[in-house]
């Protein structure tokens, strides 16, 4: 049962002209409050762009008299913009000033981001291709200087963003298209695929010319149900949440991979485009889906509950399967949203959301336990 | 000779026109290219404007809520209050679009100015529609018109702003050229309080005439009209008339004009000849002061009267005027027709018609409900189609089409087929939309397109993933066979993890079942379960399900099992007999009939024959071993 949002929530939204594929908070100094700036990447426009926005800059401070002022009533101010042409597929802040964007033409671009301008530092072009044609670099994950990208061609490529020439291929030709990627620890990467599998890769293993095998393959869902998003628990990197094409969410422990299909929880009627644990309150998880739902999963109550058995009490709440679906508190934070919600990012008590209605929403004062 | 030549080329998005001048036909055709230009439908560029885009998206939200709420309500009928609420939401987004266009316009632009005019006209029409057809009826029509005027006729407010600005710089308000115009326009719109305030800024406000008019304006009984207390209103007008006759305002002709208007005296119009720009401005005053008891059905006549007093400059009415007149005459169908001619696109007419129908307005002859439904559907289809033709508005367009019960589905299928499927994320989005609108055939088509693209690029392993999504048995078989032939030799089929969890999906194609089993064979091998692997392999070979060109791979696999390093017997006696028998028929086919079914070319036939010989030898050796051990 999905609840309506609390009245203490405050929501601000702004039309940003362009379907928003990804939103990302900038890396803030204080992890308990939301930073002042965030980045967006658009898709499905004739020319797409990556922009930096401010949530607090006043209009006069952000603009000099020569530039045209933003329309009245704007809640966010666009500070700078960079055209990337092709769709933005994924966006990651590697450092507070460096933004990496993966595009649908197979490129990964490294951008220097400041409130005045966004400049491309360098780019790896056409990392992914199908024959002679480029194809999308669908997902990106960054850990320190380690950058891993997965694409429509089924390739997973490891890069070092300080060294342009280093490119290592992970995985062999047997892979199906990579839809999502995440580092789960310094030396491990998990990938989610079109054909419903999760594969875990150990980066320390030197692959052969063909890239090597994954150290594990898990069946997350069926072959017709792609794994469209992945999220790694901030405190326990072996615990992974994933969302699927048919609108289900699952949680699994990659150390106990011998079980067959984990319990899938059907919560939406379209693909789950992003799933993320809150970095400071990991008993809270957020999912956004193609049917317009943005759900806040609050599992904190489950920790204290008496219905948990002896064995279950030591297990992480997210792995409780059926018990989770019966007792987790689900709240739809955007009950009026009609068009698909594509991206969510969390900082402090603020939830940043991007959608196909060309809006960026900021939901604040979210109750986190 | 000199003649012009035009060449045209186009697609569904735009057309290119090229003009050349031909100077000579014989002996050789010569000439010069004059120029080319591209014609893009105005909606394409217009829909890219951020203010217009925002209008489209926000109104979509309102539209969907309206449809959903109507469907969920008792007898699918919404109450007047709810309808008014929706109408106001629409007007609100229209107004913000207009403001936003003005604010963000960078430099003068004909198109932006035109669009602003159209939106302002749209607001004018919409608010009148709300007043006449959506608002609950009751109360005074004249009072409603005053509200309407206040919302839409802002000339007097603009003048007042200028006057105030000048006052700040030290200029006297009553010396400003627009001072009296503003006062008269306020009075004409029934905004007596605003007129009063303006007059109080006159330097002579303490003169008897000013104080007299001030008193009259203060006592203006608009409430009385609303309470249907017509006698209070006539008494007041009598008072005005008597003061006028007693020359209270003789020293100030401008004040006299005001009094004439208030009293409902025709002589007022002569004074205002140069002040009033169009019949709209006169219309409300005419209704309020000259026909205060008017009913809705009389509005048309009053409008005609206003037009007679202030005819349009070039003789022919604009589409906007025609729309307003038609509305005032309660001819909704005619109004919608005129509205379409003065609109930029189908946005206004389609949303307005949808709302009107829900409000129960009579669009055509009574009893002809079919016309109403058809009209709504026609307009929504046109609007939806214009959105679908745009690069990124297809999701919104599709939603509008989905609310057209008769032809929406056919339009959806036709348009979705045209959307290019050039990247995977787009394909997944399209598939999700197809599931939402239950367009199974389109979903299959999208998945097929992705599969074909991947096959042409030679990425058969990925094509395998997409062909399953297509749910097309023939396609799956085709891809599987390609996969078997492509990867069979390299052993990569063992790494196709998707085959481990196909479940019931494997039954879509016998070739896929075979592939799944073959993958299982490799898994068993890897796990060291040689006996089971051998059994499975034998079953696979003997069942003859594999494509013939793949048999050599199966034979090679079997050969390895027949010759294990530890001397174990993996393939048992019965199985060996079966294999020998099969091999016999294959040999006959290849050597006697010279068939190439199992090989890629003539040249490979010899190699295959050698393989079969080795295989036969190994089988007999195995038989011997198996017999000895049993």
mmCIF file of N, CA and C in Angstrom, chain A residues 242-302:
data_model
loop_
_atom_site.group_PDB
_atom_site.id
_atom_site.type_symbol
_atom_site.label_atom_id
_atom_site.label_comp_id
_atom_site.label_asym_id
_atom_site.label_seq_id
_atom_site.Cartn_x
_atom_site.Cartn_y
_atom_site.Cartn_z
ATOM 1 N N UNK A 242 18.239 -3.793 -7.073
ATOM 2 C CA UNK A 242 18.142 -3.614 -8.512
ATOM 3 C C UNK A 242 16.690 -3.408 -8.922
ATOM 4 N N UNK A 243 16.522 -2.714 -10.028
ATOM 5 C CA UNK A 243 15.191 -2.476 -10.564
ATOM 6 C C UNK A 243 15.127 -3.069 -11.959
ATOM 7 N N UNK A 244 13.955 -3.534 -12.377
ATOM 8 C CA UNK A 244 13.853 -4.214 -13.665
ATOM 9 C C UNK A 244 12.933 -3.495 -14.643
ATOM 10 N N UNK A 245 12.980 -3.995 -15.885
ATOM 11 C CA UNK A 245 12.228 -3.408 -16.988
ATOM 12 C C UNK A 245 10.728 -3.516 -16.775
ATOM 13 N N UNK A 246 10.290 -4.592 -16.116
ATOM 14 C CA UNK A 246 8.844 -4.779 -15.950
ATOM 15 C C UNK A 246 8.337 -4.190 -14.632
ATOM 16 N N UNK A 247 9.176 -3.396 -13.980
ATOM 17 C CA UNK A 247 8.696 -2.664 -12.804
ATOM 18 C C UNK A 247 8.868 -3.368 -11.473
ATOM 19 N N UNK A 248 9.775 -4.324 -11.395
ATOM 20 C CA UNK A 248 10.002 -4.981 -10.105
ATOM 21 C C UNK A 248 11.301 -4.522 -9.481
ATOM 22 N N UNK A 249 11.361 -4.707 -8.168
ATOM 23 C CA UNK A 249 12.575 -4.356 -7.434
ATOM 24 C C UNK A 249 13.009 -5.588 -6.651
ATOM 25 N N UNK A 250 14.314 -5.810 -6.587
ATOM 26 C CA UNK A 250 14.808 -6.943 -5.803
ATOM 27 C C UNK A 250 16.026 -6.517 -5.016
ATOM 28 N N UNK A 251 16.318 -7.261 -3.967
ATOM 29 C CA UNK A 251 17.522 -6.994 -3.167
ATOM 30 C C UNK A 251 18.269 -8.304 -3.051
ATOM 31 N N UNK A 252 19.580 -8.283 -3.259
ATOM 32 C CA UNK A 252 20.291 -9.538 -3.051
ATOM 33 C C UNK A 252 21.657 -9.318 -2.443
ATOM 34 N N UNK A 253 22.111 -10.363 -1.794
ATOM 35 C CA UNK A 253 23.419 -10.349 -1.159
ATOM 36 C C UNK A 253 24.349 -11.108 -2.085
ATOM 37 N N UNK A 254 25.311 -10.422 -2.666
ATOM 38 C CA UNK A 254 26.120 -11.111 -3.672
ATOM 39 C C UNK A 254 27.067 -12.137 -3.078
ATOM 40 N N UNK A 255 27.196 -12.139 -1.767
ATOM 41 C CA UNK A 255 28.014 -13.205 -1.188
ATOM 42 C C UNK A 255 27.244 -14.508 -1.091
ATOM 43 N N UNK A 256 25.932 -14.451 -1.077
ATOM 44 C CA UNK A 256 25.128 -15.676 -1.007
ATOM 45 C C UNK A 256 24.405 -15.897 -2.316
ATOM 46 N N UNK A 257 25.207 -16.054 -3.348
ATOM 47 C CA UNK A 257 24.606 -16.068 -4.674
ATOM 48 C C UNK A 257 24.066 -17.419 -5.087
ATOM 49 N N UNK A 258 24.168 -18.423 -4.208
ATOM 50 C CA UNK A 258 23.770 -19.751 -4.643
ATOM 51 C C UNK A 258 22.255 -19.907 -4.737
ATOM 52 N N UNK A 259 21.507 -18.993 -4.098
ATOM 53 C CA UNK A 259 20.057 -19.114 -4.176
ATOM 54 C C UNK A 259 19.582 -18.849 -5.595
ATOM 55 N N UNK A 260 18.444 -19.430 -5.962
ATOM 56 C CA UNK A 260 17.877 -19.083 -7.277
ATOM 57 C C UNK A 260 17.311 -17.657 -7.255
ATOM 58 N N UNK A 261 16.430 -17.334 -8.217
ATOM 59 C CA UNK A 261 15.920 -15.970 -8.322
ATOM 60 C C UNK A 261 15.506 -15.396 -6.968
ATOM 61 N N UNK A 262 16.051 -14.202 -6.600
ATOM 62 C CA UNK A 262 15.609 -13.576 -5.361
ATOM 63 C C UNK A 262 14.175 -13.085 -5.522
ATOM 64 N N UNK A 263 13.506 -12.816 -4.393
ATOM 65 C CA UNK A 263 12.120 -12.345 -4.452
ATOM 66 C C UNK A 263 12.045 -11.017 -5.175
ATOM 67 N N UNK A 264 11.195 -10.979 -6.203
ATOM 68 C CA UNK A 264 11.003 -9.726 -6.923
ATOM 69 C C UNK A 264 9.745 -9.055 -6.403
ATOM 70 N N UNK A 265 9.832 -7.770 -6.122
ATOM 71 C CA UNK A 265 8.668 -7.053 -5.607
ATOM 72 C C UNK A 265 8.111 -6.166 -6.716
ATOM 73 N N UNK A 266 6.943 -6.488 -7.248
ATOM 74 C CA UNK A 266 6.415 -5.659 -8.347
ATOM 75 C C UNK A 266 5.831 -4.370 -7.791
ATOM 76 N N UNK A 267 6.437 -3.254 -8.112
ATOM 77 C CA UNK A 267 5.930 -2.008 -7.523
ATOM 78 C C UNK A 267 5.552 -0.950 -8.555
ATOM 79 N N UNK A 268 5.841 -1.185 -9.807
ATOM 80 C CA UNK A 268 5.503 -0.168 -10.813
ATOM 81 C C UNK A 268 5.081 -0.864 -12.103
ATOM 82 N N UNK A 269 4.469 -0.087 -12.994
ATOM 83 C CA UNK A 269 4.027 -0.694 -14.248
ATOM 84 C C UNK A 269 4.938 -0.312 -15.402
ATOM 85 N N UNK A 270 6.167 0.060 -15.090
ATOM 86 C CA UNK A 270 7.107 0.382 -16.152
ATOM 87 C C UNK A 270 8.513 0.220 -15.604
ATOM 88 N N UNK A 271 9.531 0.367 -16.454
ATOM 89 C CA UNK A 271 10.900 0.153 -15.988
ATOM 90 C C UNK A 271 11.269 1.050 -14.808
ATOM 91 N N UNK A 272 12.061 0.484 -13.889
ATOM 92 C CA UNK A 272 12.600 1.254 -12.763
ATOM 93 C C UNK A 272 13.888 1.884 -13.265
ATOM 94 N N UNK A 273 13.884 3.189 -13.452
ATOM 95 C CA UNK A 273 15.041 3.821 -14.071
ATOM 96 C C UNK A 273 16.184 4.093 -13.097
ATOM 97 N N UNK A 274 15.856 4.270 -11.836
ATOM 98 C CA UNK A 274 16.946 4.471 -10.878
ATOM 99 C C UNK A 274 16.521 3.968 -9.508
ATOM 100 N N UNK A 275 17.472 3.357 -8.814
ATOM 101 C CA UNK A 275 17.217 2.903 -7.452
ATOM 102 C C UNK A 275 18.432 3.280 -6.628
ATOM 103 N N UNK A 276 18.200 3.907 -5.467
ATOM 104 C CA UNK A 276 19.347 4.387 -4.681
ATOM 105 C C UNK A 276 19.046 4.323 -3.197
ATOM 106 N N UNK A 277 20.040 3.866 -2.442
ATOM 107 C CA UNK A 277 19.951 3.921 -0.983
ATOM 108 C C UNK A 277 20.377 5.319 -0.543
ATOM 109 N N UNK A 278 19.807 5.787 0.555
ATOM 110 C CA UNK A 278 20.260 7.071 1.063
ATOM 111 C C UNK A 278 21.656 6.883 1.647
ATOM 112 N N UNK A 279 22.612 7.757 1.307
ATOM 113 C CA UNK A 279 23.995 7.537 1.756
ATOM 114 C C UNK A 279 24.190 7.570 3.272
ATOM 115 N N UNK A 280 23.330 8.314 4.004
ATOM 116 C CA UNK A 280 23.509 8.384 5.458
ATOM 117 C C UNK A 280 22.472 7.571 6.231
ATOM 118 N N UNK A 281 21.339 7.323 5.607
ATOM 119 C CA UNK A 281 20.265 6.577 6.278
ATOM 120 C C UNK A 281 19.908 5.385 5.397
ATOM 121 N N UNK A 282 20.748 4.339 5.409
ATOM 122 C CA UNK A 282 20.553 3.261 4.440
ATOM 123 C C UNK A 282 19.325 2.401 4.662
ATOM 124 N N UNK A 283 18.545 2.665 5.717
ATOM 125 C CA UNK A 283 17.273 1.951 5.823
ATOM 126 C C UNK A 283 16.214 2.641 4.972
ATOM 127 N N UNK A 284 16.652 3.612 4.204
ATOM 128 C CA UNK A 284 15.756 4.315 3.292
ATOM 129 C C UNK A 284 16.273 4.142 1.877
ATOM 130 N N UNK A 285 15.373 3.735 0.994
ATOM 131 C CA UNK A 285 15.745 3.507 -0.390
ATOM 132 C C UNK A 285 14.752 4.270 -1.268
ATOM 133 N N UNK A 286 15.192 4.678 -2.455
ATOM 134 C CA UNK A 286 14.310 5.452 -3.329
ATOM 135 C C UNK A 286 14.313 4.843 -4.717
ATOM 136 N N UNK A 287 13.132 4.751 -5.331
ATOM 137 C CA UNK A 287 13.063 4.239 -6.696
ATOM 138 C C UNK A 287 12.236 5.196 -7.545
ATOM 139 N N UNK A 288 12.631 5.316 -8.813
ATOM 140 C CA UNK A 288 11.790 6.106 -9.708
ATOM 141 C C UNK A 288 11.534 5.287 -10.972
ATOM 142 N N UNK A 289 10.305 5.394 -11.481
ATOM 143 C CA UNK A 289 9.884 4.486 -12.537
ATOM 144 C C UNK A 289 9.236 5.209 -13.714
ATOM 145 N N UNK A 290 9.079 4.453 -14.790
ATOM 146 C CA UNK A 290 8.531 5.000 -16.034
ATOM 147 C C UNK A 290 7.065 5.387 -15.890
ATOM 148 N N UNK A 291 6.359 4.812 -14.885
ATOM 149 C CA UNK A 291 4.947 5.157 -14.743
ATOM 150 C C UNK A 291 4.750 6.410 -13.905
ATOM 151 N N UNK A 292 5.841 7.122 -13.596
ATOM 152 C CA UNK A 292 5.726 8.394 -12.891
ATOM 153 C C UNK A 292 5.820 8.307 -11.384
ATOM 154 N N UNK A 293 6.043 7.097 -10.847
ATOM 155 C CA UNK A 293 6.104 7.000 -9.384
ATOM 156 C C UNK A 293 7.515 7.229 -8.874
ATOM 157 N N UNK A 294 7.594 7.951 -7.766
ATOM 158 C CA UNK A 294 8.863 8.148 -7.075
ATOM 159 C C UNK A 294 8.607 7.631 -5.664
ATOM 160 N N UNK A 295 9.148 6.447 -5.370
ATOM 161 C CA UNK A 295 8.821 5.848 -4.082
ATOM 162 C C UNK A 295 9.933 5.969 -3.065
ATOM 163 N N UNK A 296 9.538 6.289 -1.853
ATOM 164 C CA UNK A 296 10.464 6.296 -0.718
ATOM 165 C C UNK A 296 10.172 5.016 0.056
ATOM 166 N N UNK A 297 11.167 4.134 0.141
ATOM 167 C CA UNK A 297 11.029 2.885 0.882
ATOM 168 C C UNK A 297 11.620 3.102 2.269
ATOM 169 N N UNK A 298 10.791 3.016 3.272
ATOM 170 C CA UNK A 298 11.273 3.226 4.637
ATOM 171 C C UNK A 298 11.224 1.891 5.367
ATOM 172 N N UNK A 299 12.397 1.292 5.560
ATOM 173 C CA UNK A 299 12.436 -0.014 6.218
ATOM 174 C C UNK A 299 12.871 0.077 7.662
ATOM 175 N N UNK A 300 12.956 1.305 8.179
ATOM 176 C CA UNK A 300 13.480 1.474 9.543
ATOM 177 C C UNK A 300 12.622 0.757 10.563
ATOM 178 N N UNK A 301 11.302 0.785 10.352
ATOM 179 C CA UNK A 301 10.400 0.157 11.319
ATOM 180 C C UNK A 301 10.636 -1.338 11.427
ATOM 181 N N UNK A 302 11.082 -1.918 10.342
ATOM 182 C CA UNK A 302 11.272 -3.363 10.317
ATOM 183 C C UNK A 302 12.352 -3.827 11.273
#
